[in-house]
Coordinates of C-alpha atoms in Angstrom, one line a residue:
X1 CA 30.8 20.5 0.2
X2 CA 32.5 22.7 -2.4
X3 CA 29.8 25.5 -2.2
X4 CA 26.5 26.2 -0.6
X5 CA 23.7 24.7 -2.7
X6 CA 21.0 27.1 -3.7
X7 CA 17.4 26.6 -2.5
X8 CA 16.2 26.5 -6.1
X9 CA 18.4 23.5 -6.8
X10 CA 17.3 21.7 -3.7
X11 CA 13.7 22.1 -4.6
X12 CA 14.3 20.6 -8.0
X13 CA 15.9 17.6 -6.3
X14 CA 12.9 17.3 -4.0
X15 CA 10.5 17.1 -7.0
X16 CA 12.7 14.5 -8.8
X17 CA 12.7 12.4 -5.6
X18 CA 8.9 12.4 -5.5
X19 CA 8.5 11.3 -9.1
X20 CA 11.7 9.4 -9.8
X21 CA 11.8 11.0 -13.3
X22 CA 13.2 14.2 -14.7
X23 CA 10.4 14.6 -17.2
X24 CA 7.6 14.3 -14.5
X25 CA 9.5 16.6 -12.2
X26 CA 10.0 19.1 -15.1
X27 CA 6.2 19.1 -15.8
X28 CA 5.5 19.9 -12.2
X29 CA 8.1 22.7 -12.1
X30 CA 7.4 24.1 -15.6
X31 CA 10.8 23.1 -16.8
X32 CA 12.0 20.8 -19.6
X33 CA 13.9 17.6 -18.6
X34 CA 17.2 19.0 -19.9
X35 CA 16.9 22.0 -17.5
X36 CA 16.1 19.6 -14.7
X37 CA 19.2 17.5 -15.5
X38 CA 21.4 20.6 -15.7
X39 CA 20.1 21.8 -12.3
X40 CA 20.8 18.4 -10.7
X41 CA 24.3 18.4 -12.1
X42 CA 24.8 21.8 -10.6
X43 CA 23.6 20.6 -7.3
X44 CA 25.9 17.7 -7.4
X45 CA 28.8 19.9 -8.2
X46 CA 28.0 22.2 -5.3
X47 CA 27.6 19.3 -2.9
X48 CA 30.7 17.4 -4.2
X49 CA 28.9 14.1 -4.8
X50 CA 26.1 12.3 -6.5
X51 CA 22.6 12.8 -5.2
X52 CA 20.8 10.5 -7.7
X53 CA 21.6 7.0 -9.0
X54 CA 19.9 5.1 -11.8
X55 CA 17.2 2.7 -10.7
X56 CA 14.6 0.5 -12.4
X57 CA 12.2 2.9 -14.0
X58 CA 13.7 6.1 -12.8
X59 CA 16.1 7.7 -10.3
X60 CA 16.8 6.7 -6.7
X61 CA 18.3 9.0 -4.0
X62 CA 21.9 8.3 -2.9
X63 CA 22.6 8.7 0.9
X64 CA 23.9 12.2 0.1
X65 CA 20.7 12.8 -1.9
X66 CA 18.5 11.7 1.0
X67 CA 20.3 14.2 3.3
X68 CA 19.8 16.9 0.7
X69 CA 16.1 16.1 0.2
X70 CA 15.6 16.3 4.0
X71 CA 16.8 20.0 3.9
X72 CA 14.8 20.6 0.7
X73 CA 11.6 19.5 2.4
X74 CA 12.3 22.1 5.1
X75 CA 12.9 24.7 2.5
X76 CA 9.6 23.8 0.7
X77 CA 7.7 23.9 3.9
X78 CA 9.1 27.3 4.8
X79 CA 8.3 28.7 1.4
X80 CA 4.8 27.2 1.5
X81 CA 4.1 29.1 4.8
X82 CA 4.4 32.4 2.9
X83 CA 1.3 31.8 0.7
X84 CA -2.4 31.8 1.5
X85 CA -3.2 29.3 4.1
X86 CA 0.6 28.8 4.5
X87 CA 0.2 28.4 8.3
X88 CA -0.8 24.8 7.7
X89 CA 2.3 22.6 7.0
X90 CA 0.2 19.6 6.1
X91 CA -0.2 20.4 2.4
X92 CA 1.0 19.3 -1.0
X93 CA 1.1 15.9 -2.7
X94 CA 1.7 12.6 -0.9
X95 CA 2.1 9.5 -3.1
X96 CA 1.4 6.1 -1.7
X97 CA 0.7 2.5 -2.7
X98 CA -1.5 0.0 -0.9
X99 CA -3.6 -3.1 -1.6
X100 CA -7.1 -2.8 -2.9
X101 CA -8.9 -3.6 0.4
X102 CA -6.7 -1.5 2.5
X103 CA -7.0 1.4 0.1
X104 CA -10.8 1.3 0.2
X105 CA -11.5 0.6 3.8
X106 CA -8.5 2.0 5.7
X107 CA -6.7 4.6 3.6
X108 CA -9.8 6.3 2.1
X109 CA -11.6 7.1 5.5
X110 CA -8.2 8.1 7.0
X111 CA -7.4 10.5 4.2
X112 CA -10.9 11.9 4.1
X113 CA -10.7 12.7 7.8
X114 CA -7.3 14.3 7.4
X115 CA -8.3 16.4 4.4
X116 CA -11.3 17.8 6.3
X117 CA -8.7 19.5 8.6
X118 CA -6.1 20.1 5.9
X119 CA -7.7 20.8 2.6
X120 CA -4.4 21.6 1.0
X121 CA -3.4 18.0 1.2
X122 CA -3.5 15.8 -1.9
X123 CA -3.1 12.0 -1.7
X124 CA -2.3 10.0 -4.8
X125 CA -3.2 6.4 -4.0
X126 CA -2.1 3.6 -6.3
X127 CA -3.6 0.1 -5.6
X128 CA -1.2 -2.8 -6.0
X129 CA -0.5 -6.1 -4.3
X130 CA 3.3 -6.7 -4.1
X131 CA 6.3 -6.8 -1.9
X132 CA 7.9 -3.6 -0.6
X133 CA 10.1 -2.0 -3.2
X134 CA 13.8 -1.9 -2.7
X135 CA 13.9 1.3 -4.8
X136 CA 10.9 3.5 -4.1
X137 CA 11.5 6.6 -6.2
X138 CA 8.2 8.4 -6.7
X139 CA 6.5 6.8 -3.7
X140 CA 6.4 8.5 -0.3
X141 CA 4.7 5.6 1.5
X142 CA 3.9 1.9 0.8
X143 CA 1.5 -0.4 2.6
X144 CA 2.3 -4.1 1.9
X145 CA 1.1 -7.5 3.1
X146 CA 4.1 -9.7 4.0
X147 CA 6.3 -10.7 6.9
X148 CA 8.6 -7.9 8.1
X149 CA 9.8 -6.2 4.8
X150 CA 13.6 -6.5 4.2
X151 CA 14.3 -3.0 3.0
X152 CA 17.3 -0.7 3.0
X153 CA 17.3 3.0 3.8
X154 CA 13.6 2.9 4.8
X155 CA 11.4 2.7 7.9
X156 CA 9.1 -0.3 8.2
X157 CA 6.2 0.0 10.7
X158 CA 3.8 -2.8 11.5
X159 CA 0.3 -1.5 11.3
X160 CA -1.6 -4.5 12.5
X161 CA -3.2 -7.7 11.2
X162 CA -6.3 -8.8 9.2
X163 CA -8.0 -12.1 8.9
X164 CA -9.0 -14.1 5.8
X165 CA -11.5 -16.9 5.6
X166 CA -13.5 -19.1 3.2
X167 CA -16.8 -17.7 2.1
X168 CA -19.7 -18.8 -0.2
X169 CA -22.9 -17.1 -1.2
X170 CA -26.2 -18.5 0.3
X171 CA -27.5 -19.1 -3.2
X172 CA -24.3 -21.1 -4.1
X173 CA -24.6 -23.3 -1.0
X174 CA -28.3 -23.9 -1.7
X175 CA -27.4 -25.3 -5.1
X176 CA -24.2 -27.2 -4.2
X177 CA -24.5 -27.9 -0.5
X178 CA -22.4 -26.7 2.4
X179 CA -19.0 -28.3 2.9
X180 CA -18.7 -29.7 6.4
X181 CA -15.0 -30.6 6.2
X182 CA -11.9 -29.2 4.5
X183 CA -11.8 -32.3 2.3
X184 CA -15.2 -31.6 0.9
X185 CA -13.9 -28.3 -0.6
X186 CA -12.1 -30.4 -3.3
X187 CA -15.3 -30.5 -5.4
X188 CA -15.7 -26.7 -5.4
X189 CA -13.9 -24.0 -7.4
X190 CA -11.7 -21.5 -5.6
X191 CA -12.1 -17.8 -6.2
X192 CA -8.8 -16.2 -5.4
X193 CA -5.6 -14.6 -6.8
X194 CA -4.0 -15.7 -10.1
X195 CA -1.4 -18.1 -8.7
X196 CA 1.2 -17.4 -11.4
X197 CA 1.0 -13.7 -10.8
X198 CA 0.9 -13.7 -7.0
X199 CA 4.0 -12.0 -5.6
X200 CA 3.3 -12.5 -1.9
X201 CA 4.2 -15.9 -0.5
X202 CA 2.1 -15.3 2.6
X203 CA -1.0 -15.1 0.4
X204 CA -0.8 -18.7 -0.6
X205 CA -2.9 -20.0 2.3
X206 CA -5.9 -21.5 0.5
X207 CA -3.6 -23.5 -1.8
X208 CA -1.7 -24.6 1.2
X209 CA -4.7 -25.4 3.4
X210 CA -6.9 -26.9 0.7
X211 CA -4.5 -28.2 -1.9
X212 CA -7.1 -30.3 -3.7
X213 CA -9.3 -27.4 -4.4
X214 CA -9.2 -26.4 -8.1
X215 CA -9.3 -22.8 -9.3
X216 CA -12.6 -21.5 -10.4
X217 CA -12.2 -17.8 -11.0
X218 CA -9.0 -16.0 -10.3
X219 CA -8.2 -12.3 -10.5
X220 CA -5.5 -9.8 -9.4
X221 CA -8.2 -7.7 -7.7
X222 CA -9.7 -8.6 -4.4
X223 CA -13.0 -6.7 -5.1
X224 CA -13.4 -9.2 -8.0
X225 CA -12.9 -12.0 -5.5
X226 CA -15.7 -10.7 -3.4
X227 CA -18.2 -10.0 -6.2
X228 CA -17.4 -13.3 -8.0
X229 CA -18.1 -15.2 -4.7
X230 CA -21.3 -13.3 -4.3
X231 CA -22.3 -14.2 -7.9
X232 CA -21.7 -17.9 -7.2
X233 CA -18.5 -18.4 -9.2
X234 CA -17.2 -20.7 -6.5
X235 CA -15.9 -20.5 -2.9
X236 CA -13.8 -17.4 -2.1
X237 CA -10.9 -17.0 0.2
X238 CA -11.6 -13.4 1.3
X239 CA -10.6 -10.8 3.8
X240 CA -13.2 -10.9 6.5
X241 CA -13.4 -7.2 6.7
X242 CA -14.6 -7.1 3.1
X243 CA -16.8 -10.3 3.1
X244 CA -18.6 -9.6 6.4
X245 CA -20.2 -6.5 4.9
X246 CA -22.4 -8.7 2.7
X247 CA -25.3 -10.6 4.3
X248 CA -25.5 -12.9 1.3
X249 CA -22.0 -14.4 2.1
X250 CA -21.5 -17.2 4.7
X251 CA -18.2 -18.0 6.3
X252 CA -17.2 -21.6 6.1
X253 CA -15.2 -23.7 8.5
X254 CA -13.9 -20.7 10.4
X255 CA -11.9 -22.8 12.9
X256 CA -9.9 -24.3 10.1
X257 CA -9.7 -21.5 7.6
X258 CA -8.5 -18.5 9.7
X259 CA -5.4 -16.9 8.2
X260 CA -4.0 -13.7 9.8
X261 CA -1.6 -11.5 7.8
X262 CA 0.1 -8.3 8.7
X263 CA 0.0 -4.9 7.1
X264 CA 3.3 -3.1 7.1
X265 CA 3.9 0.6 6.2
X266 CA 7.2 1.4 4.6
X267 CA 8.6 5.0 4.2
X268 CA 11.8 6.6 3.1
X269 CA 13.5 8.6 5.9
X270 CA 13.3 11.8 3.8
X271 CA 9.6 11.3 3.2
X272 CA 8.8 10.7 6.9
X273 CA 10.4 14.1 7.7
X274 CA 7.8 15.8 5.5
X275 CA 4.8 17.0 7.7
X276 CA 2.2 15.8 5.1
X277 CA 3.7 12.3 4.8
X278 CA 4.0 12.0 8.6
X279 CA 0.3 13.1 8.9
X280 CA -0.9 10.5 6.4
X281 CA 1.2 7.8 8.2
X282 CA -0.4 8.8 11.5
X283 CA -3.9 8.8 10.1
X284 CA -3.4 5.3 8.7
X285 CA -2.2 4.1 12.1
X286 CA -5.2 5.7 13.8
X287 CA -7.7 4.2 11.3
X288 CA -6.1 0.7 11.8
X289 CA -6.9 1.0 15.5
X290 CA -10.5 2.1 14.8
X291 CA -11.0 -0.8 12.4
X292 CA -9.2 -3.5 14.4
X293 CA -12.3 -5.6 15.2
X294 CA -13.5 -5.4 11.6
X295 CA -10.1 -6.4 10.3
X296 CA -9.8 -9.4 12.6
X297 CA -13.2 -10.7 11.5
X298 CA -14.8 -10.2 14.9
X299 CA -18.1 -9.0 13.3
X300 CA -21.0 -11.4 13.7
X301 CA -21.0 -13.9 10.9
X302 CA -23.1 -17.0 9.9
X303 CA -21.4 -20.3 10.6

């Protein structure tokens, strides 16, 4: 290092690391993007190296930047303790992404319970179904559905599994009959993800297990899958923890259609060192344990 970096410059880097953009960081700090860029340049000069690198859609921390952000988070925590309620380190904004179902039934109750104890905590939750990002500027924590994520400069933690199965509404079965074998599904429409837009190979189970089944209604949103199945648009391949909530849905051929997929949580090392991010991560793990029977489809269902 050519000089000691000022805390002010470190805090600017911290904000840029959270959003991945100079403009967004500047809005949070009350600065224009030119001033942010100038402060980052000054920080890099004082540290003797680059702290940010260009990435798709924004900026990504370099290894030096990750170390600097770790110190910046400690500075922000210390400063925060000076204000009202500053004795609570679990405060500020945590940005995370997760799938629709996980967000609704795992993340939401976990965050609600955490915020009851730490009202200064804000969680920004973006719902998306995709692989773990290789460049995660602007995101503190991701929850993904896939085999072990192959990520660099990140922690990947296996949260647990959930089960998917074939479901149809009682009204649909009364009209069309109940399939007794996998082969009989060929005359029914599938309610599931849009095949051409599906990014997760592990989610291809219904097209692998019932290849003759034609698409009926497809969507990028799993809540649409559930409601379309309830409405009789076809037979849905649904997460059991979402479908089993509805008495009008019947699970079909559970011995054959029983796919288990893992949830993984991915965090940047500098994010995990922040008390608020670590608290959210811990709350998600705790909620996964609470919801384990529900996630595995162990609730009573109709055969």
